[in-house]
Amino acid sequence: MGTETGICGVCARNEAARECSECGIPLCDICAKEVLLQDVSPGSMVKPGVSTSPLRAGSRKKKVCPKCMEEADFM
Ligand SMILES: [Zn+2]
Ligand SMILES: [Zn+2]
């Protein structure tokens, strides 16, 4: 084996592969919840004549723990 990277703070059984974007608790792949955030800016960024970004603006992904998933209001 080797260095211990940490144990998931949610299930306390699996090895943590990431951490919660909100509270920073270690998360394994199973416990990590993916949330999709939509950035809606009031000012439209679409301008005629300007080439649109290859990336679809307005959405981000976040990995959080189940607790933050429930508590945080992502809508
Ligand atoms: Zn876990
Ligand atoms: Zn969290």
JSON list of C-alpha atoms and ligand atoms in Angstrom, two decimals:
[
{"chain": "A", "resi": 1, "resn": "MET", "atom": "CA", "xyz": [0.00, 0.00, 0.00]},
{"chain": "A", "resi": 2, "resn": "GLY", "atom": "CA", "xyz": [1.44, 3.39, 0.75]},
{"chain": "A", "resi": 3, "resn": "THR", "atom": "CA", "xyz": [0.42, 6.80, 1.79]},
{"chain": "A", "resi": 4, "resn": "GLU", "atom": "CA", "xyz": [-3.05, 7.11, 3.08]},
{"chain": "A", "resi": 5, "resn": "THR", "atom": "CA", "xyz": [-4.90, 9.73, 1.12]},
{"chain": "A", "resi": 6, "resn": "GLY", "atom": "CA", "xyz": [-7.79, 9.86, 3.50]},
{"chain": "A", "resi": 7, "resn": "ILE", "atom": "CA", "xyz": [-11.07, 8.22, 4.14]},
{"chain": "A", "resi": 8, "resn": "CYS", "atom": "CA", "xyz": [-14.39, 9.49, 2.97]},
{"chain": "A", "resi": 9, "resn": "GLY", "atom": "CA", "xyz": [-15.97, 11.67, 5.62]},
{"chain": "A", "resi": 10, "resn": "VAL", "atom": "CA", "xyz": [-19.46, 10.56, 4.71]},
{"chain": "A", "resi": 11, "resn": "CYS", "atom": "CA", "xyz": [-19.40, 6.77, 4.67]},
{"chain": "A", "resi": 12, "resn": "ALA", "atom": "CA", "xyz": [-16.07, 6.46, 6.51]},
{"chain": "A", "resi": 13, "resn": "ARG", "atom": "CA", "xyz": [-15.30, 3.34, 4.53]},
{"chain": "A", "resi": 14, "resn": "ASN", "atom": "CA", "xyz": [-14.07, 4.19, 1.09]},
{"chain": "A", "resi": 15, "resn": "GLU", "atom": "CA", "xyz": [-10.97, 6.06, 0.15]},
{"chain": "A", "resi": 16, "resn": "ALA", "atom": "CA", "xyz": [-11.60, 9.69, -0.53]},
{"chain": "A", "resi": 17, "resn": "ALA", "atom": "CA", "xyz": [-11.09, 10.64, -4.14]},
{"chain": "A", "resi": 18, "resn": "ARG", "atom": "CA", "xyz": [-12.15, 14.25, -3.88]},
{"chain": "A", "resi": 19, "resn": "GLU", "atom": "CA", "xyz": [-13.54, 16.72, -1.45]},
{"chain": "A", "resi": 20, "resn": "CYS", "atom": "CA", "xyz": [-16.75, 18.63, -1.11]},
{"chain": "A", "resi": 21, "resn": "SER", "atom": "CA", "xyz": [-16.64, 21.93, -2.95]},
{"chain": "A", "resi": 22, "resn": "GLU", "atom": "CA", "xyz": [-18.69, 23.49, -0.20]},
{"chain": "A", "resi": 23, "resn": "CYS", "atom": "CA", "xyz": [-17.42, 22.26, 3.14]},
{"chain": "A", "resi": 24, "resn": "GLY", "atom": "CA", "xyz": [-14.23, 20.50, 2.09]},
{"chain": "A", "resi": 25, "resn": "ILE", "atom": "CA", "xyz": [-15.07, 17.16, 3.63]},
{"chain": "A", "resi": 26, "resn": "PRO", "atom": "CA", "xyz": [-13.31, 14.20, 1.99]},
{"chain": "A", "resi": 27, "resn": "LEU", "atom": "CA", "xyz": [-15.58, 12.32, -0.38]},
{"chain": "A", "resi": 28, "resn": "CYS", "atom": "CA", "xyz": [-15.35, 9.03, -2.17]},
{"chain": "A", "resi": 29, "resn": "ASP", "atom": "CA", "xyz": [-16.75, 8.63, -5.65]},
{"chain": "A", "resi": 30, "resn": "ILE", "atom": "CA", "xyz": [-19.88, 7.01, -4.34]},
{"chain": "A", "resi": 31, "resn": "CYS", "atom": "CA", "xyz": [-20.75, 9.72, -1.84]},
{"chain": "A", "resi": 32, "resn": "ALA", "atom": "CA", "xyz": [-19.89, 12.66, -4.06]},
{"chain": "A", "resi": 33, "resn": "LYS", "atom": "CA", "xyz": [-22.97, 14.31, -5.46]},
{"chain": "A", "resi": 34, "resn": "GLU", "atom": "CA", "xyz": [-22.71, 16.24, -8.65]},
{"chain": "A", "resi": 35, "resn": "VAL", "atom": "CA", "xyz": [-24.68, 19.41, -8.93]},
{"chain": "A", "resi": 36, "resn": "LEU", "atom": "CA", "xyz": [-25.08, 21.50, -11.99]},
{"chain": "A", "resi": 37, "resn": "LEU", "atom": "CA", "xyz": [-25.03, 25.21, -11.42]},
{"chain": "A", "resi": 38, "resn": "GLN", "atom": "CA", "xyz": [-26.54, 27.54, -13.92]},
{"chain": "A", "resi": 39, "resn": "ASP", "atom": "CA", "xyz": [-25.11, 30.96, -14.18]},
{"chain": "A", "resi": 40, "resn": "VAL", "atom": "CA", "xyz": [-27.72, 33.30, -15.42]},
{"chain": "A", "resi": 41, "resn": "SER", "atom": "CA", "xyz": [-26.37, 36.74, -15.90]},
{"chain": "A", "resi": 42, "resn": "PRO", "atom": "CA", "xyz": [-28.84, 39.57, -16.33]},
{"chain": "A", "resi": 43, "resn": "GLY", "atom": "CA", "xyz": [-26.88, 41.15, -19.11]},
{"chain": "A", "resi": 44, "resn": "SER", "atom": "CA", "xyz": [-26.97, 38.97, -22.15]},
{"chain": "A", "resi": 45, "resn": "MET", "atom": "CA", "xyz": [-23.52, 38.06, -23.30]},
{"chain": "A", "resi": 46, "resn": "VAL", "atom": "CA", "xyz": [-24.57, 37.17, -26.77]},
{"chain": "A", "resi": 47, "resn": "LYS", "atom": "CA", "xyz": [-23.63, 39.93, -29.12]},
{"chain": "A", "resi": 48, "resn": "PRO", "atom": "CA", "xyz": [-24.26, 39.88, -32.82]},
{"chain": "A", "resi": 49, "resn": "GLY", "atom": "CA", "xyz": [-21.09, 39.76, -34.82]},
{"chain": "A", "resi": 50, "resn": "VAL", "atom": "CA", "xyz": [-19.08, 38.35, -31.99]},
{"chain": "A", "resi": 51, "resn": "SER", "atom": "CA", "xyz": [-18.12, 34.76, -32.35]},
{"chain": "A", "resi": 52, "resn": "THR", "atom": "CA", "xyz": [-19.67, 32.70, -29.65]},
{"chain": "A", "resi": 53, "resn": "SER", "atom": "CA", "xyz": [-17.53, 30.87, -27.19]},
{"chain": "A", "resi": 54, "resn": "PRO", "atom": "CA", "xyz": [-16.97, 27.19, -27.91]},
{"chain": "A", "resi": 55, "resn": "LEU", "atom": "CA", "xyz": [-17.82, 26.54, -24.30]},
{"chain": "A", "resi": 56, "resn": "ARG", "atom": "CA", "xyz": [-21.41, 26.77, -23.38]},
{"chain": "A", "resi": 57, "resn": "ALA", "atom": "CA", "xyz": [-21.42, 29.59, -20.91]},
{"chain": "A", "resi": 58, "resn": "GLY", "atom": "CA", "xyz": [-23.66, 29.47, -17.94]},
{"chain": "A", "resi": 59, "resn": "SER", "atom": "CA", "xyz": [-23.21, 26.06, -16.41]},
{"chain": "A", "resi": 60, "resn": "ARG", "atom": "CA", "xyz": [-20.74, 24.73, -13.93]},
{"chain": "A", "resi": 61, "resn": "LYS", "atom": "CA", "xyz": [-20.45, 21.41, -12.20]},
{"chain": "A", "resi": 62, "resn": "LYS", "atom": "CA", "xyz": [-19.69, 20.93, -8.57]},
{"chain": "A", "resi": 63, "resn": "LYS", "atom": "CA", "xyz": [-19.05, 17.91, -6.44]},
{"chain": "A", "resi": 64, "resn": "VAL", "atom": "CA", "xyz": [-20.48, 18.19, -2.98]},
{"chain": "A", "resi": 65, "resn": "CYS", "atom": "CA", "xyz": [-21.33, 15.95, -0.07]},
{"chain": "A", "resi": 66, "resn": "PRO", "atom": "CA", "xyz": [-24.94, 14.78, 0.47]},
{"chain": "A", "resi": 67, "resn": "LYS", "atom": "CA", "xyz": [-25.28, 17.16, 3.37]},
{"chain": "A", "resi": 68, "resn": "CYS", "atom": "CA", "xyz": [-24.38, 20.19, 1.34]},
{"chain": "A", "resi": 69, "resn": "MET", "atom": "CA", "xyz": [-26.52, 18.84, -1.46]},
{"chain": "A", "resi": 70, "resn": "GLU", "atom": "CA", "xyz": [-29.52, 19.04, 0.84]},
{"chain": "A", "resi": 71, "resn": "GLU", "atom": "CA", "xyz": [-28.69, 22.23, 2.62]},
{"chain": "A", "resi": 72, "resn": "ALA", "atom": "CA", "xyz": [-27.43, 24.35, -0.19]},
{"chain": "A", "resi": 73, "resn": "ASP", "atom": "CA", "xyz": [-29.92, 26.02, -2.39]},
{"chain": "A", "resi": 74, "resn": "PHE", "atom": "CA", "xyz": [-28.52, 25.62, -5.84]},
{"chain": "A", "resi": 75, "resn": "MET", "atom": "CA", "xyz": [-31.64, 26.57, -7.63]},
{"chain": "B", "resi": 1, "resn": "ZN", "atom": "ZN", "xyz": [-18.12, 7.75, 0.91]},
{"chain": "B", "resi": 2, "resn": "ZN", "atom": "ZN", "xyz": [-20.18, 19.41, 2.05]}
]
